[in-house]
Coordinates of C-alpha atoms in Angstrom, one line a residue:
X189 CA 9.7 52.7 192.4
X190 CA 9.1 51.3 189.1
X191 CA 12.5 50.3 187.1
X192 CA 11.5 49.6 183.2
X193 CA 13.5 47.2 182.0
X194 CA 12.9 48.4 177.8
X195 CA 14.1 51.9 176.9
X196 CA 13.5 52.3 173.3
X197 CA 13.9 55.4 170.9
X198 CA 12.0 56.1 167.7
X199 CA 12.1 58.5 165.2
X200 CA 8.5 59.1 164.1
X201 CA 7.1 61.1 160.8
X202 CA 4.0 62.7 160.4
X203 CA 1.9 64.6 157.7
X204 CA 0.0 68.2 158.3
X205 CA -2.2 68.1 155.2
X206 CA -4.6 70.7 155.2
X207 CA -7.0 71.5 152.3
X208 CA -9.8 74.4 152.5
X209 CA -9.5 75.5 156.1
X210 CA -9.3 71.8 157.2
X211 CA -6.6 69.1 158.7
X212 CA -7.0 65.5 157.8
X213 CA -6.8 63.5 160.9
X214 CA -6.9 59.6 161.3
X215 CA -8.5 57.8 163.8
X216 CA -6.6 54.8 165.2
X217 CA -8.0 51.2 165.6
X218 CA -9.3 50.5 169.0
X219 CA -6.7 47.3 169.3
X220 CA -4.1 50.1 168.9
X221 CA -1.5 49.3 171.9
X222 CA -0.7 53.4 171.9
X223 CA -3.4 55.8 171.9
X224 CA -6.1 53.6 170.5
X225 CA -9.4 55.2 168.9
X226 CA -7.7 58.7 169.2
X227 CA -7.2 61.4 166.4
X228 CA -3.8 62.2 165.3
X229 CA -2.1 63.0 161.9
X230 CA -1.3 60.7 159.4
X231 CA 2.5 59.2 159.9
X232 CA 4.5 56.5 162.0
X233 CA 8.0 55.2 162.9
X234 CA 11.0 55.3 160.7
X235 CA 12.4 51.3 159.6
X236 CA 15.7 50.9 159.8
X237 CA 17.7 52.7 156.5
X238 CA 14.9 54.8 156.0
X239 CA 14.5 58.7 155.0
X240 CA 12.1 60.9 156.8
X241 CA 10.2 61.3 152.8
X242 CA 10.6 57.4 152.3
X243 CA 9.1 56.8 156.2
X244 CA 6.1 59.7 155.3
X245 CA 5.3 58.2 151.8
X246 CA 5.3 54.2 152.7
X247 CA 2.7 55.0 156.0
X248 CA 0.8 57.5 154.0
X249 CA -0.3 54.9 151.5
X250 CA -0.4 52.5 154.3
X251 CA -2.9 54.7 156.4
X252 CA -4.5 56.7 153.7
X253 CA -3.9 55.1 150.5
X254 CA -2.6 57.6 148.6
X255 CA 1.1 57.9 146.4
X256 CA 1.1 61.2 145.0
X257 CA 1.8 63.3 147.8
X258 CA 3.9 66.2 147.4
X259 CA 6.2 66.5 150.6
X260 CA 6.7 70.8 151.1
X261 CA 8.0 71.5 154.0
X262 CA 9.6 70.4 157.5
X263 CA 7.8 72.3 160.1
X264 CA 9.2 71.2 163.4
X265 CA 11.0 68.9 165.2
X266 CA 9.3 67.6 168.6
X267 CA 10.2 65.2 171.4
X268 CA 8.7 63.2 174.4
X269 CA 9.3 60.7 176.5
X270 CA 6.4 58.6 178.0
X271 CA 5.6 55.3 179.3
X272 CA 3.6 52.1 177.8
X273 CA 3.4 49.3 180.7
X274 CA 7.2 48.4 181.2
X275 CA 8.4 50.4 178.8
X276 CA 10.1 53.6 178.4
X277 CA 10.0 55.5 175.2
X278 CA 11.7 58.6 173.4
X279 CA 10.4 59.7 170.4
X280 CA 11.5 62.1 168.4
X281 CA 9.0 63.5 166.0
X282 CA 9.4 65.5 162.8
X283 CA 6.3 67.1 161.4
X284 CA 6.0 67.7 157.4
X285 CA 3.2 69.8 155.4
X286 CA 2.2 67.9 152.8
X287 CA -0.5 68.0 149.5
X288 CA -2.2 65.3 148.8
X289 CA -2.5 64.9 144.6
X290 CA -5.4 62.3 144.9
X291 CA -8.5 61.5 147.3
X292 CA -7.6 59.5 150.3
X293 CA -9.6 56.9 152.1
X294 CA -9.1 54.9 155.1
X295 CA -7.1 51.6 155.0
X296 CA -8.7 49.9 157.6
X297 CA -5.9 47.2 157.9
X298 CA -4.3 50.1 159.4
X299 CA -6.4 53.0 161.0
X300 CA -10.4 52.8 161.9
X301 CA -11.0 56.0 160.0
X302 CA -10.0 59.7 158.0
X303 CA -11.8 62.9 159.0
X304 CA -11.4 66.4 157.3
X305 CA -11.3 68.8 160.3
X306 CA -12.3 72.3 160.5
X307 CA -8.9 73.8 162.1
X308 CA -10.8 75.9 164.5
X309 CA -12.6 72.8 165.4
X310 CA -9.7 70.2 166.3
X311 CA -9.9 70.7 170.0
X312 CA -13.5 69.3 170.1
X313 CA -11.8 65.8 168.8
X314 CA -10.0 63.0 171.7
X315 CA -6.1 64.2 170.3
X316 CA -3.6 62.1 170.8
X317 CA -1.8 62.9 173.8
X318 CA 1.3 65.3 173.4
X319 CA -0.3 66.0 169.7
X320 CA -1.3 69.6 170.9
X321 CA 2.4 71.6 170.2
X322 CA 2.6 70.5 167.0
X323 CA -1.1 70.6 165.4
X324 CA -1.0 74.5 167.2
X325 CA 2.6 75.1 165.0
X326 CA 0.9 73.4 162.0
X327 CA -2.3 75.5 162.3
X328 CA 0.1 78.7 163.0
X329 CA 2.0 78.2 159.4
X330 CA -1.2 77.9 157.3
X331 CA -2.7 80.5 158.7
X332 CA 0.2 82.9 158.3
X333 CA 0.9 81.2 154.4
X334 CA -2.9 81.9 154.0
X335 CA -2.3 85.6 155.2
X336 CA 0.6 85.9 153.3
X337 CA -0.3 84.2 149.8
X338 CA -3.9 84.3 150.1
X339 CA -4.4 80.6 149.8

């Protein structure tokens, strides 16, 4: 029986920016302790007195170096618990769609790299684990705004 000794929760933010049938996903570094060299969405963990938009705007130009971002719409609210060596975590994740107002590129201080993804093409790329839910749900929305407002 393994007894973890670190329980920690976290309240994570992430950014579903898609632009001409395509999701911007990050790649993160290889030293990464979580997940490293895998695709996810742009975003990470809430400091202490911040808002979800503050959280979403302070990694987006950490990760993509970008400020104008306009922040639309809260799409879901996930969470999971998992293990990393002897520690257990919850996060609870809350998943915005987002428009970039400027070209972003890849802070490599922070991430390895940017990709723009064709939607239907997203499972061909090493996700993030537990990252499936959420990029289906943010798929699903654009799709049905693109149905609805012919975007």
């Amino acid at each position: 029986m393994v007894i973890f000794q670190n329980k920690k929760q976290e309240v994570s933010v992430v950014a579903g920016i898609i632009e001409n049938g395509k999701i911007l996903l990050i790649k993160r570094k290889e030293s990464s302790k979580y997940e490293a060299g895998k695709w996810g969405l742009p975003g990470g963990t809430m400091e202490y007195g911040e808002s979800p938009e503050q959280t979403l705007m302070r990694e987006l130009q950490e990760e993509i170096n970008v400020e104008k971002v306009d922040i639309n719409k809260l799409t879901g609210a996930y969470s999971k618990c998992f293990n990393i060596s002897s520690e257990q975590k919850h996060v609870v994740l809350l998943v915005y769609i987002c428009k970039l107002r400027e070209k972003p590129s890849a802070n490599k201080n922070h991430i390895d790299s940017i990709k723009w993804v064709d939607i239907d093409k997203i499972q061909e790329y090493d996700i993030i684990e537990g990252s499936e839910k959420f990029l289906k749900d943010i798929i699903k929305w654009f799709k049905n705004q693109e149905m609805s407002y012919g975007l």
